[in-house]
């Protein structure tokens, strides 16, 4: 990616979908390994776990979406693997629906307050 | 009982039961019973008024959030229309005294209600009954209740204005006419039909108007898909529960006030019986619905429990005085069972009743009417069925005609896109919960 | 009517209308009217108490979710303060009997209310009126209502404590003084001013206190931007509708109880008239607002419909007894129109009234006061205007002074950042709906 | 006072205070006091019924959204069960008249309530009291209140059915027995214990049943972590505030109706006193909690203010008649302080009381009971403490036994995963706010 | 991207904004072509569709944001085109505001429960 | 990225977390420089700003998450820098918690309504 001056090291975006009740635990685990920030969003998750049925006023229906929490974390490329591993081990319950982790490249990260770039921005 | 309702308009005073009892007890002053019965109507009236809020909350809680503002708007508007139409036409059409156009069938048309003069003197008062003002106030609330029932069934897809036009006709003409047959001293009361507080006259009647509408209007988009029923869960069960508690409270006025007298030991003691029985029937209906859904579906269904309490109340409404507490219990319990079984049944028939008003008001209303002879003397199952059928047929047919006319003239249903996006944004441009993310 | 309010404190008993009527009817036992009027105050009182909940829900529903906890806190606190201040100062300042400091203008200062002894014997009772306890209970609720009106207008930007200090002064001093001019037998009642249940004394007074506050406090950040009004939609219209129904219900006690007597045929029949008229005016106000917003904006506006119902109620409050049902209808209807037109008008004047309390209580209150002579004998438009002006000027000036003092001493407005983040987190550290995502 | 509660079942009529007073005043007709007292029970009864809705809303507002449907279900179900159990067993167990099994301690077992015949004639009525129907209706609501208190404390973790089984035993047996000791004319009333409307008999009793449950059930997962308390904020403070206003309103019936008579000047004036005092105590409790949280935490805490109002109400309930308005103020104020200090105290003791029911009903109930001798003659602090201890010990021990049995037999607590995911989806498969995103 | 051992095939992240009432239909269409999971989020959408005006208490205002639903779907690169096409054809109403679809590279995907990588993780 | 026919120019995805009350201002600033669309999501933000304490019913607790608004904006690569800068300058309050901006590559953008690609799709 020539078009960006690489002040600071390359950073990665880690997107993870986990079970809501694991959020606090995962956040603590990540803080303890030095992650300093993230964005958390409630999402409706669809996956193999989905599809159990409920009854409402006598009518059966399939619950296609299960509540999940999505984490978006940008970290220096160097930390990425450790972060993925930490999330995986912490969020794991060995039950279906534990979630997924995805890693993406980031061209550039900026801290709004200071204009710092890339991993200085985190 | 009901007959005495015509007295304030008729002139006869002599044979009024309440007064008689009073004199037996050789106690009542001339005016105290009048004051107390008037007070009963005022208290009963504001309690039944409160039911309008109950319906509004129940329905707002059971529709999806994209239709909440509309449901609230309909409920405020329908009550307001009922208040005006019942004054303009309804009250004297329902209580014509001797002013029947067609004896026993159609009362006085277009005679707006007027009340007694200010500072009425005792000599001019219907001392054996109550003030016209209090009677009008109390009766008006029953009329509005009938309309509230309709709005729940037709929620989430009917246009605002056609609905309100129907409400005007229902509250101004349909309800007053059918109710006059019994409470106005019309042919049903002659026949010996018995409906103390209106399981048929108010609740089933509202249910029939709703049923007619549901047929003409059709189900919500996506409600029935390749033979299956797709639930559309209510957006706010706290609101729905609040609405049910409000209705439960208002029902004490609904049934208790229908004693139409509080000036004697006998009357006030009867009102007490009615309060106790009404509460028992509601409790039994709720509890049975709780147990039935646990047994049938393995998980209790709160919305069914709420419907069950209301079905218990509707069931006891035709005869809240005569049954023992145990009688109230089992009559209400059957009402609770009825909703649990008829709610899915209606769905199988593809009749989309958003809040379950038809099982609660029409079907439990039939049950309550039918059950009267178990405890009330001089009533017969046959007469009860005939009365229910007469009122049902009349309300259903007339309502159908009006719904059809509205449909062909102005259309009664919103566009598909509007229905999917919700009536709130489409018809009102205003969300009930603009800040809460919808799912 | 109002004059009799002073009787329990005065000693005279002779010329009490209610008793006279009673004796004409040659019936009333000595004590029954006393018991029944006391009961009227107790029922009326708890109905008006309920209005405090109505204001709380209405306002909580019309503010944005980030200010809901604060609005609820203010409503609970203001009622509590009113209850204490009215006992400590207000009641005897408002009903001085013969204890005027400045005759007809300022009553007894700092005489906390004390009630009759336990187990009062009939001989010691004001048999022509009612118990002091019930009268105090009923009057207190009116005082609290005045304060509730203010909290709505100033929502979403005023600091908690300065607001509560103002409430203490309003309920302890301002309201009792202006109300004493009429209901305490002061100079306005001498003048022939007529305000049956308080369109001016309660509602417009609250409105003027709110208006003064709105001027000193200024509009919410971002409300008026380059000449345009930026709507800030209420967070929960179901709550706002519930609040309106609660107020509607409470109003039967507000107007009906203001008959101040229920012991005779004439009085109880009058109370019935009042109930029926009050309901009619509310219905007309709501319906007219529905139609007007449909016509003007092509889409009905529920918040205007709710305001319309309340404006109808305020309009009939100055004279709920004398008008016919048709009179109540058109008086209420005009009230409904008033809000539809004055709500945007205030916005154009950059007066930021969060819940529309000024159109509903002040402007419709003026209309209701002005309309009295249409149906009530021995009243004149001029006197009505003078009375309204006198109370308006007094409340507005005194309120302005207090608001200014509060502003310069402790400041009345939260910081810009706090206002943007919402008072709930900033001043209370507690959200009303912590789990629901805000948009 | 309480003793007269046994009269309708006993036959004696002679020395009934109300009638005596009436006759002194040489006025009351024979039946009017009966009618008025019956009316007091009916009005009081529906107001206390309304409290069931108040508890439901308060608790639904203070639990997290994932448990709201369950909390609503429990509240509707517990009231229904109470209504049936109190009819089946409770009422006659509580008011045995002369039918004690163990004199003064255990009344009549398994005698379902039956009401008077329809159209009772004056000669057959307990003219010195009121109709059995109205008395049963009124008393039933107190019984249900006791159960409502328990559901709040144990919210968010207890299984539905074991809870409802406990409610059946509490309302059918535990409450009626302990209440009979005082209101049924049992040994505590002999002893001179005084608890006018039930600070101990109703509120503390409910609190002790809740406390026993809290011990056996344990705190919610994550509530106490390495010595710290983790707040779990309520999901809807508007609902919680509505619930508090509902309870406040209902309390006028709760305390006012407990006068048990309205047929004389003395009685109706006493009822007025009670209304005024009850309101004052609530206001003082709320205001003190507001100030205390401001001072202690720098930010007012609405949930504490709501608890404070309720604690004020509970505090005055043992003696709402005798104190002056100032007495009601300081008694209620202390109640408000109590919650502010005991809520965190319970947390330090790791007793997880979701809605603060123990501080409000048990601790403030103790205070209210203790405070009676300050204003009520012929009462002693010692007797008050003994009475409180007797009832507390009985309810706590029996409740503990039942909770333990339920725990070992069917288990009372949901699984950890169900608790974390919320009882609504786990036990009911239904969310209260399915469309609103949860955080 | 040398830094990741490529167990399993490369995967892509597909982000789509669609009209809420199309969600169910799109989900079914995707399931039928073999998509086994996704994350769904409500978003406020800004675009050409935005800007119609409403009236509240007599004051006109522009509605800048319209409710949309955002789908995030990770699929094997091989499937990406088909997924994009399926969404496009299903979500299409030919009315303005139908939405957008974006395709991004993903370095790595992990299944929390098993630690499986890339398209084995889906 | 050979596998995509590059109709239209390359586009970039810009993800920004900002303070909620800045949303309107930022949206206007972006519109004025020609951004025609975006997706907005409320998120719970975790970062250096987090961690102040509140009291509830007498118990102190740390507020770990602060409400933030997440913007997702796809623009032509050419505009990316300007967009980043506009967001940064507009969202800036110089107080901690102002937020972050991240820039990612996008393989492909599609307009559902028309099937247009890449920056024609925006
Ligand atoms: N292909 C996918 N793309 C994006 N998110 C996915 C995908 N598959 C699953 N998820 C997310 O991961 C969650 C768990 O996935 P699921 O298949 O149910 O269980 P598991 O991860 O244990 O196989 C889903 O609810 C969804 O939020
Ligand atoms: N540049 C963009 N970046 C991200 N999302 C966008 C962008 N443009 C539009 N969107 C999303 O697509 C939705 C529809 O776009 P819009 O321009 O309104 O209609 P159309 O896609 O038919 O041109 C918007 O509401 C927004 O959610
Ligand atoms: N590493 C990160 N990855 C993703 N989002 C982040 C990250 N760090 C911070 N954020 C987002 O930016 C917001 C502000 O960050 P914060 O560290 O609190 O202040 P500042 O940006 O001023 O340093 C956070 O609330 C979070 O939403």
PDB file of C-alpha atoms in Angstrom, chain E residues 6 43-44 46 51 59 66-67 73 78 82 92 95 107 117 122:
ATOM      1  CA  UNK E   6      -3.190 -20.607   4.784  1.00  0.00           C
ATOM      2  CA  UNK E  43     -27.940   0.698  11.196  1.00  0.00           C
ATOM      3  CA  UNK E  44     -29.092   4.181  10.382  1.00  0.00           C
ATOM      4  CA  UNK E  46     -27.610   7.864   5.007  1.00  0.00           C
ATOM      5  CA  UNK E  51     -33.834  13.742   3.291  1.00  0.00           C
ATOM      6  CA  UNK E  59     -42.270  21.876  12.937  1.00  0.00           C
ATOM      7  CA  UNK E  66     -33.408   5.761   7.191  1.00  0.00           C
ATOM      8  CA  UNK E  67     -33.372   2.428   8.998  1.00  0.00           C
ATOM      9  CA  UNK E  73     -20.957 -12.429   5.926  1.00  0.00           C
ATOM     10  CA  UNK E  78     -14.815 -18.855  -4.359  1.00  0.00           C
ATOM     11  CA  UNK E  82     -22.366 -15.736  -6.025  1.00  0.00           C
ATOM     12  CA  UNK E  92     -33.523  -5.343  -5.133  1.00  0.00           C
ATOM     13  CA  UNK E  95     -36.590   1.774  -5.551  1.00  0.00           C
ATOM     14  CA  UNK E 107      -6.539 -12.512   6.332  1.00  0.00           C
ATOM     15  CA  UNK E 117      -9.256 -21.781  10.373  1.00  0.00           C
ATOM     16  CA  UNK E 122     -17.455 -21.064   8.561  1.00  0.00           C
TER      17      UNK E 122
END
